[in-house]
Each structure stands twice: as C-alpha cells, then as structure tokens.
C-alpha positions as CSV (number, residue, x, y, z in Angstrom):
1,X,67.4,-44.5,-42.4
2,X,70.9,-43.9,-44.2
3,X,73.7,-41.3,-43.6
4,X,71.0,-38.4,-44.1
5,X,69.7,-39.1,-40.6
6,X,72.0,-37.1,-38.1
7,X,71.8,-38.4,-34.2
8,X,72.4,-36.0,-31.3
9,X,73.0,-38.3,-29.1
10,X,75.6,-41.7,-29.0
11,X,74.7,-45.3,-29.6
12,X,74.0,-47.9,-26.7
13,X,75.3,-45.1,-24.1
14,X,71.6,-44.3,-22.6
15,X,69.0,-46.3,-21.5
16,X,65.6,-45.3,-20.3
17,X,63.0,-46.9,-17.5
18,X,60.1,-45.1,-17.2
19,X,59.5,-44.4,-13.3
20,X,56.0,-43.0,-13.5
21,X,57.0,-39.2,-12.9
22,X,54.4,-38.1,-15.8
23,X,56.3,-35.0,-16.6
24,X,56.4,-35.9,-20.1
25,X,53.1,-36.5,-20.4
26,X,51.5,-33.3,-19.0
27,X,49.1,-30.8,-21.1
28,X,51.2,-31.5,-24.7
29,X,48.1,-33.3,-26.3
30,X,47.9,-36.6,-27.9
31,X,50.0,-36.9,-31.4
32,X,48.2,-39.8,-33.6
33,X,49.7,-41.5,-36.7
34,X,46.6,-40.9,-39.1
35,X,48.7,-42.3,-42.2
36,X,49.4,-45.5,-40.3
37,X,45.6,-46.3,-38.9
38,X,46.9,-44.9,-35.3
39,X,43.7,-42.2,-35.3
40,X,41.3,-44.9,-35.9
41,X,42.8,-47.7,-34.0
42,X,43.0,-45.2,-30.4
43,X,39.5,-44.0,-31.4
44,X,38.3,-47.6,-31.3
45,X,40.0,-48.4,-28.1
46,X,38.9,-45.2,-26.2
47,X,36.1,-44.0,-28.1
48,X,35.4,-41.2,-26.1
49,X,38.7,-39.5,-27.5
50,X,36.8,-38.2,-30.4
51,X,35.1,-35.4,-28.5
52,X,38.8,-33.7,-27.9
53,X,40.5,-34.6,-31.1
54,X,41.3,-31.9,-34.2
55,X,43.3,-31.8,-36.9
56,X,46.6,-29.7,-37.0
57,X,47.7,-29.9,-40.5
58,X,48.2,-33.7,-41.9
59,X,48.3,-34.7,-38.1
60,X,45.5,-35.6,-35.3
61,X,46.2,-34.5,-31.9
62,X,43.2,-34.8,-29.2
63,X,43.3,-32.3,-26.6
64,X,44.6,-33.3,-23.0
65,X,43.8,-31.8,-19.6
66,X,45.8,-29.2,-18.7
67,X,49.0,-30.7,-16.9
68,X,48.0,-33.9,-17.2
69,X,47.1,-36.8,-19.9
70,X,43.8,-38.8,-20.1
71,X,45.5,-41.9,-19.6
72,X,47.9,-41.0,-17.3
73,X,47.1,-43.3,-14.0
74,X,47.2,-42.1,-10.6
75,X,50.7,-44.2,-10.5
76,X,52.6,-42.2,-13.0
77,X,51.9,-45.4,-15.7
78,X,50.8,-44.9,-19.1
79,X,47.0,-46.2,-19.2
80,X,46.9,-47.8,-22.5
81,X,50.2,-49.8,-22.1
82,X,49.1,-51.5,-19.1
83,X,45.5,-52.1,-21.2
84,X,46.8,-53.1,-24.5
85,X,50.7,-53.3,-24.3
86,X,53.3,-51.0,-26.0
87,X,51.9,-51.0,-29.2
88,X,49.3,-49.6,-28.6
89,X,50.6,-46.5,-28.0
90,X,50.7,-43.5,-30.4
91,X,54.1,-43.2,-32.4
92,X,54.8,-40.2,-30.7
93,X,54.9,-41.6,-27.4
94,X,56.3,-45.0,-27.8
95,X,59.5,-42.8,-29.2
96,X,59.7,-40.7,-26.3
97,X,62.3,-39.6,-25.3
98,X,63.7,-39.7,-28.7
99,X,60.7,-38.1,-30.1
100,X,62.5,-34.8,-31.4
101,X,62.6,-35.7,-35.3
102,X,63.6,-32.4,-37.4
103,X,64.1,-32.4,-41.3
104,X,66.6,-29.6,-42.6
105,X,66.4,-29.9,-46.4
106,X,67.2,-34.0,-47.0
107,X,68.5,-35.0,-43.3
108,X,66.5,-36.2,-40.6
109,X,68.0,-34.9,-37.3
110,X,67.0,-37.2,-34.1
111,X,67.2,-35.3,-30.9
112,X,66.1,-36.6,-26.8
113,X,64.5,-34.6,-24.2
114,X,67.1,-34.8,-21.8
115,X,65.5,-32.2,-19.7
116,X,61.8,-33.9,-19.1
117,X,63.3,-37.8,-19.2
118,X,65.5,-38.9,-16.4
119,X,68.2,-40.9,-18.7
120,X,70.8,-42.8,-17.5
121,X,74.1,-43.2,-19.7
122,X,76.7,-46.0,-19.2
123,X,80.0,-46.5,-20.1
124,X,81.2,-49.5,-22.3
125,X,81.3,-52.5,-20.0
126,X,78.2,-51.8,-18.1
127,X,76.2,-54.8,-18.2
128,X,73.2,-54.0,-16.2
129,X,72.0,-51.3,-17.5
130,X,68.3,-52.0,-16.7
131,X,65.1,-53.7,-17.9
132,X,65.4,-51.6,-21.5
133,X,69.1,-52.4,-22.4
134,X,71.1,-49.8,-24.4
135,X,68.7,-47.5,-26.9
136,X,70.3,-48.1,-29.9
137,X,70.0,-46.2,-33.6
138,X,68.9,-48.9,-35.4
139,X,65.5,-49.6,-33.2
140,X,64.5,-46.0,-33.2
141,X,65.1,-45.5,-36.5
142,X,62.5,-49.1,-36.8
143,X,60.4,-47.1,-34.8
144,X,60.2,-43.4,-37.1
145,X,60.7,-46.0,-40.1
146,X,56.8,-47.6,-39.1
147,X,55.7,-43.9,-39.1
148,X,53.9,-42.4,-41.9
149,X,52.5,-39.8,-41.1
150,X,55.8,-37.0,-41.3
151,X,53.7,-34.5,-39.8
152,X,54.5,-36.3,-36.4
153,X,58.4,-36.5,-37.3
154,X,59.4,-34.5,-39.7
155,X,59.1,-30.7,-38.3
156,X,61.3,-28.7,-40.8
157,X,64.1,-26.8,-39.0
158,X,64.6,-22.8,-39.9
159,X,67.8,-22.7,-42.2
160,X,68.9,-19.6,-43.7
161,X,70.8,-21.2,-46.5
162,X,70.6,-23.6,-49.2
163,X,71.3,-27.6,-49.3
164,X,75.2,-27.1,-49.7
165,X,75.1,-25.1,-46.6
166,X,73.3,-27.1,-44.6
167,X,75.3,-29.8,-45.2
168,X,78.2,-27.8,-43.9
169,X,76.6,-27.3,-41.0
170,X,75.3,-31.4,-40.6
171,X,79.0,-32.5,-41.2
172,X,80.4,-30.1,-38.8
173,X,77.9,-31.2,-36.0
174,X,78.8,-34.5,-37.2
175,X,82.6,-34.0,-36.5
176,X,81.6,-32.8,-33.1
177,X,79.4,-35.5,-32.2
178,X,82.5,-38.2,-33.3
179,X,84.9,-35.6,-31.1
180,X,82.6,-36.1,-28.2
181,X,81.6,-39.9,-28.6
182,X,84.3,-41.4,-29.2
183,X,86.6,-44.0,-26.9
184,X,88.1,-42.5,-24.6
185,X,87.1,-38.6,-25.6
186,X,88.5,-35.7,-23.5
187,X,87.1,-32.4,-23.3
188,X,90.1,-30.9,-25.2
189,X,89.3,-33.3,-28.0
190,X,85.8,-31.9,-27.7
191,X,86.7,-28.0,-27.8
192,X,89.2,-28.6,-30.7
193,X,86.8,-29.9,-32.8
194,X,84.4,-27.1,-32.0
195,X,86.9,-24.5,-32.5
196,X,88.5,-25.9,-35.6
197,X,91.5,-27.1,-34.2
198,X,94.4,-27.3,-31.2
199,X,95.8,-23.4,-31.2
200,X,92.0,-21.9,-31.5
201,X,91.0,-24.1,-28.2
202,X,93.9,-23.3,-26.4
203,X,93.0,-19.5,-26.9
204,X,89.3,-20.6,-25.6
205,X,91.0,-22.1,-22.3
206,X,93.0,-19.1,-21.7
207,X,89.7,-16.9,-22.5
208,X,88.0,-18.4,-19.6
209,X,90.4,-18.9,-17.1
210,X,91.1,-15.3,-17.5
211,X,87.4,-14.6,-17.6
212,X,86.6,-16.7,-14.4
213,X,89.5,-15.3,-12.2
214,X,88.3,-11.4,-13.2
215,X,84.9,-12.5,-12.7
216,X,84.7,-15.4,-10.1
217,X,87.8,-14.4,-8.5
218,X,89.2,-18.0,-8.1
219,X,90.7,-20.5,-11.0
220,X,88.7,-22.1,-13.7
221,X,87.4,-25.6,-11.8
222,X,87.3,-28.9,-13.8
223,X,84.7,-31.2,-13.7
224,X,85.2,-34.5,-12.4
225,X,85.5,-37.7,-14.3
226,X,81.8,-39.0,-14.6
227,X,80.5,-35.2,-14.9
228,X,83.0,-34.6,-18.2
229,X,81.2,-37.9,-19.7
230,X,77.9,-37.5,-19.5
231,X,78.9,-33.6,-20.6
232,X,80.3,-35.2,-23.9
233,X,77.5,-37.2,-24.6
234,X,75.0,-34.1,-24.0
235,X,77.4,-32.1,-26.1
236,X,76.1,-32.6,-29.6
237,X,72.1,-32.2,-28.4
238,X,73.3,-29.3,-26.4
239,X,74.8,-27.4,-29.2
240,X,71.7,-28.4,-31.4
241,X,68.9,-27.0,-29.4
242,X,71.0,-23.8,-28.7
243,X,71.4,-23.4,-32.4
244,X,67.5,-24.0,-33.3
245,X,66.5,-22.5,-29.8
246,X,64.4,-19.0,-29.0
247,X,67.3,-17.3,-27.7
248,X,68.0,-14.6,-29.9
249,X,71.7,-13.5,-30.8
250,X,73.3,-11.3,-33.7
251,X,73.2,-14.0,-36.1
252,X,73.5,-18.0,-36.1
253,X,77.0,-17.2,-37.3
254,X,77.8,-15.6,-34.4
255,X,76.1,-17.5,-32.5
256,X,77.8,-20.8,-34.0
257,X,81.3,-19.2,-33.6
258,X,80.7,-18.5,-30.1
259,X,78.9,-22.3,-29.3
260,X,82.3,-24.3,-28.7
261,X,83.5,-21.1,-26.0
262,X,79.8,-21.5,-24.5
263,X,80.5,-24.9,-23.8
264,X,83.9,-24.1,-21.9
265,X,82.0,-22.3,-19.7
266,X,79.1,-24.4,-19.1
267,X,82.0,-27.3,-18.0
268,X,82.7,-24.9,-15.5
269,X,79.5,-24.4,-14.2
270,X,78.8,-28.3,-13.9
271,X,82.1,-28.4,-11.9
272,X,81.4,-25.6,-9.4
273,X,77.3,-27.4,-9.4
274,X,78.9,-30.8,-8.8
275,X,81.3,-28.7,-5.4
276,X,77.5,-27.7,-4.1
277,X,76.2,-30.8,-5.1
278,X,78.9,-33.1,-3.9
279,X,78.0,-35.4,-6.9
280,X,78.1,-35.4,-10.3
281,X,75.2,-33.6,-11.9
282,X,72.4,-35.9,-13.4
283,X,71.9,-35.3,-17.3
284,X,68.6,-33.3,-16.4
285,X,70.8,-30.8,-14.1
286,X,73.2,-30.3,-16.7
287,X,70.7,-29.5,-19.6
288,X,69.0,-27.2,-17.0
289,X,72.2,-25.8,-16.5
290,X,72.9,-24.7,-20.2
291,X,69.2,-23.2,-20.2
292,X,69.8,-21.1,-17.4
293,X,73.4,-19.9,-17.7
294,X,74.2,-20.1,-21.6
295,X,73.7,-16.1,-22.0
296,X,75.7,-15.5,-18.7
297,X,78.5,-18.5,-20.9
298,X,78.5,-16.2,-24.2
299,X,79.7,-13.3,-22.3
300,X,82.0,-14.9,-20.5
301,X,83.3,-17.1,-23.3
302,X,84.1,-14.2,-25.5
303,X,86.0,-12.4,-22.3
304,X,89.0,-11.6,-25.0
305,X,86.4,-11.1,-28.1
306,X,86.1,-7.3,-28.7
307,X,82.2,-6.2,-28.4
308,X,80.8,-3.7,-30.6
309,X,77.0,-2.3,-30.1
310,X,75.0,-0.6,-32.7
311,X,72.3,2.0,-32.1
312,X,69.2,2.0,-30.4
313,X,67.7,1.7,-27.0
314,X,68.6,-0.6,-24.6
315,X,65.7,-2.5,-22.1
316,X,68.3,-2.9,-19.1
317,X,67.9,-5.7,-16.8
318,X,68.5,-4.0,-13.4
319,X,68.0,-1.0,-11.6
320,X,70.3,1.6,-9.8
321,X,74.0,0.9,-9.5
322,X,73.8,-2.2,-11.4
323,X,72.1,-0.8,-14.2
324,X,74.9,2.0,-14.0
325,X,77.6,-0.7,-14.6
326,X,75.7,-2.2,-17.5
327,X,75.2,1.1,-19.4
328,X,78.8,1.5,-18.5
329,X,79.8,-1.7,-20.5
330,X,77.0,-1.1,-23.3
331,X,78.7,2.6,-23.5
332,X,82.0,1.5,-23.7
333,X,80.8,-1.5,-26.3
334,X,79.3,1.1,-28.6
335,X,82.2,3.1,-28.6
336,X,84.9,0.3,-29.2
337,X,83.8,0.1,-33.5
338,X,87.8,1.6,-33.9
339,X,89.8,0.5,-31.0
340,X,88.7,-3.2,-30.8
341,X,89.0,-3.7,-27.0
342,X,88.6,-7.0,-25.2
343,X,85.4,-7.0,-23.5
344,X,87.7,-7.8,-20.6
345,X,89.2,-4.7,-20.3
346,X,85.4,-2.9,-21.1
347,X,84.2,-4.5,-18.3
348,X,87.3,-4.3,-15.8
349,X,86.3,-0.6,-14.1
350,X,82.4,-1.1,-14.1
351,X,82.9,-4.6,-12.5
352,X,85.9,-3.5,-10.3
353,X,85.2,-3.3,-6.1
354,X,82.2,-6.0,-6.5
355,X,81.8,-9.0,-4.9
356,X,82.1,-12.0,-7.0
357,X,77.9,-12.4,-6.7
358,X,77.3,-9.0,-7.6
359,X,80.0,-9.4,-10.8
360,X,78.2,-12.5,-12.1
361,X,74.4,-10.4,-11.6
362,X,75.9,-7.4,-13.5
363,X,77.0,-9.5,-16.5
364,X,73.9,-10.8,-16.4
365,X,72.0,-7.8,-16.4
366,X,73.8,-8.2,-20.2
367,X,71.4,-10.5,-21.1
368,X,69.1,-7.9,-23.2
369,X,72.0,-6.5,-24.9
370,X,72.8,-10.1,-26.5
371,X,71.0,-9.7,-29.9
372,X,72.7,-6.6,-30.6
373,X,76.3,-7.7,-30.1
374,X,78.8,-8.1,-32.3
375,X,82.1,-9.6,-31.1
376,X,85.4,-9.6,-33.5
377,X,88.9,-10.5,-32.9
378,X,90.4,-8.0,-30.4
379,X,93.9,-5.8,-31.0
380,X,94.8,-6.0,-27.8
C-alpha cells in the first residue's frame, strides 16, 4: 500500500485489547477470504459452517445467529482464536476494528469502528500501552495486503464526480487529517484547515458562540485537554462517515461546506458531556455524540448562514406549539430567496420566551427540513 491508501485515523496513537464485550461480533455474518483458501480452510475446521454459508457476490459469508456469532464463547472470547490462534481467523475479523476498507476510484480509504470497539489512544511517550502495542499503518496494510479477495475490502464509495475530483476531495481530507494529527495540534489548527484558512474559522467561532448564547443561553464551553485530543484524532473518521453516511442533506457540497462548522459544534457538545460526565468522554461517547446531535450541529453551525427553502410539503417533527415555531422558521426560510437573512435572526421570534431545553427541541424538530435547505452567505 502506497500514497493511494488514505487513513482516517493516526499512526501508533490507538491500541486495541479485546475485553470480550462481543458487540462486534453480533448478527453481521461471517466474511470469508475465498481467493485466499479462507472458505475452505474455516469449512475444514468447523465443518458444520457449510449449512449457513452463501455466496454474496465474489465473497462467502455464513449466516450467524441473530445477535450473536457461532463462535462467540460464553466469555465474550472469539472461539476459533483460542482453538487454532489468530490466524485462523477470517480476514475480516482479524482486521477488526480497522475493517472499514473503501475504494473511491484508485484510493483505498481505511476507516475504524470507533463506535462498536472500545479504543484507547495515547499520546507520544506512553509506554504501556497494553498487550497489543500501538496499531500502526504498515501492519494493517500487511494484513489487507494478504487479502485477495477485494470483495471483503474493497466496497466502492458513491462519488458523484470523476478521478480529478475525487482526488480533490482525498487531498483535502488529507490536509485535515495532518491539521488534526500533528504534534502538538490545536483545535484552531483543526477548524482552519477545514474552513480553508484563519479569517473563515474565526467567522465559525463567532457563528457559534453567537449561536450557543441565543440558543443555550450561556457561553460556548471548551473542552478540556484530553477531550480536544482524542476529538482530533476522531476528526478525520468523523468527517468521513458523515460525508458517506445515510443522513441526507442538499448536496455533499453543502454538506462538505458545512462539515468543519459541524465539528465546532460537536466540540461543544463533548465539553458540556464531559461537565455531566465529570470526565473526559471515551472515543465511543464522542462518536455517539456526532451520530446523535450532528443535524441539531448543522443548524447551529450555520447560525449566521442565510437559509433558503424550496417548495413542497414539510413532514414536521413535533406537534402543537413546537410545530408552530418550526413552520415559523420553515416560513420565514422559504421567504428569505431575496433578503438573505441569518438563520439567526429567522429563528430569534419563534425561539424567543423558551427555555433553553425547549430552544434546543424546536431546532431539532428542524431535522426533516435538512435535505431541502440551502444556506448562502448572509447580507446582514
């Protein structure tokens, strides 16, 4: 693997023990190397696997329980590692959790499962750092290098655009990731880079802090220390899977505009979970964070972006008053094609009198008007 593979995640910053949870091996079937001999050799081993196996395109898979695996033991521990060691295993689940291999045109992207795998990520000077030591990029790319069968790594990413353009993109997300995983990275360093320099970020910062005082009703918090760290190292994966993900916005231009002011959010949110917490969030937490809040983050991160709303009807969220407010906004957002207001000021008199709680539920009651929004540069 050469310059065409893009990682989501930094080198020798994670490491990964496996503590018997099972959660990432629950009801997702078996994925066997056929090209490689894996199909035979597990059928050999366990012979009874060929009753559940079936072919899904070039690949074998062999059907598993539902929310469990066949070898999964009682103690969480994979059966046919403690039988026949590592090796054994299928491709797929020796990678885990850096079994997320895209192609998109000629790069390989590598992507974690930070939401199923409890990661831990150290700083340089760590030494103990468990029984695994630091993952690096050079054994996992030994490990996709002993696949053949592509089918198992090589699910092609949707990409409305030809090789040029998705180079663009791979170089951008490139420049991010180095923002973000570099010595000594701060979140500013971060932001710039995903807003295409220092003046754009600084309007992003001011965006929020407005948004959160209207909103919130209190300043813009800042996570601490070891929260901002593990936030940089999630960035890249973060911004990937949000990009490729099912939630549905005007277009991935928009969308990718919108990503870096997203993220200024969701550092809020990790700071006000980490005040509830009175920790830092784990990696898992944080990703579960960005799942759950990042419509409620595009709204608020384009606070000062004016919203405009074509036709068509509207499947509202929320019912009575708060369904009043939302139609309020959705109103106003259809009718601001010529003025260009802030969807600060759209929102001010629908959101004014309510609590901060009942502020936060209206916006997102927004959620269903997402797809259909188009934000452009305000006037004022």
């Amino acid at each position: 693997m050469t310059d065409a593979v893009y990682w989501t995640f930094p080198d020798r910053v994670f490491s990964y023990e496996c503590r018997g949870c099972g959660a990432c091996c629950k009801g997702l079937g078996i994925g066997m190397d056929a090209a490689n001999g894996e199909v035979t050799r597990t059928m050999g081993l366990y012979p009874e696997l060929a009753a559940f196996a079936r072919p899904r395109g070039e690949a074998w898979t062999a059907i598993n329980p539902r929310g469990s695996c066949w070898f999964m033991r009682d103690d969480g521990l994979c059966r046919v590692e403690v039988d026949h060691g590592r090796e054994a295993k299928p491709a797929v689940c020796r990678l885990f959790p850096f079994n997320r291999v895209f192609k998109l045109g000629k790069y390989t992207v590598v992507d974690f499962n930070s939401v199923v795998c409890p990661l831990e990520a150290h700083e340089d000077g760590v030494e103990d750092v468990g029984l695994s030591g630091r993952v690096t990029h050079s054994d996992i790319a030994a490990e996709l290098k002993g696949i053949k069968d592509q089918a198992l790594v090589a699910t092609a990413l949707p990409f409305d655009g030809d090789e040029t353009q998705q180079t663009r993109y791979i170089e951008q997300e490139r420049r991010v990731a180095s923002a973000c995983f570099k010595p000594g990275a701060t979140l500013t360093d971060a932001l710039e880079a995903q807003m295409g320099g220092a003046e754009a970020a600084l309007g992003v910062i001011n965006a929020v802090q407005e948004a959160w005082e209207a909103v919130l009703g209190r300043p813009y918090p800042t996570p601490s220390a070891k929260m901002a760290a593990a936030a940089l190292w999630l960035t890249p994966s973060m911004r990937f899977n949000e990009r490729f993900g099912p939630r549905r916005y005007t277009s991935t231009v928009a969308l990718e505009r919108a990503l870096g002011r997203m993220w200024w959010v969701w550092l809020g949110f990790l700071a006000d979970g980490e005040a509830l917490a009175g920790r830092a969030l784990t990696m898992q937490e944080a990703t579960g964070l960005w799942s759950a809040q990042a419509s409620l983050a595009y709204v608020l991160g384009c606070w000062d972006m004016a919203p405009t709303l074509g036709d068509g009807p509207l499947e509202i969220g929320a019912n009575g008053e708060r369904k009043d407010r939302v139609m309020a906004i959705a109103k106003a957002s259809h009718a601001n094609r010529r003025t260009l207001k802030p969807l600060g000021k759209l929102a001010q008199g629908a959101l004014a009198g309510q609590p901060a709680f009942e502020r936060i539920a209206t916006l997102r009651a927004m959620e269903p008007m997402v797809p259909n929004l188009r934000f452009r540069k305000a006037r004022g």
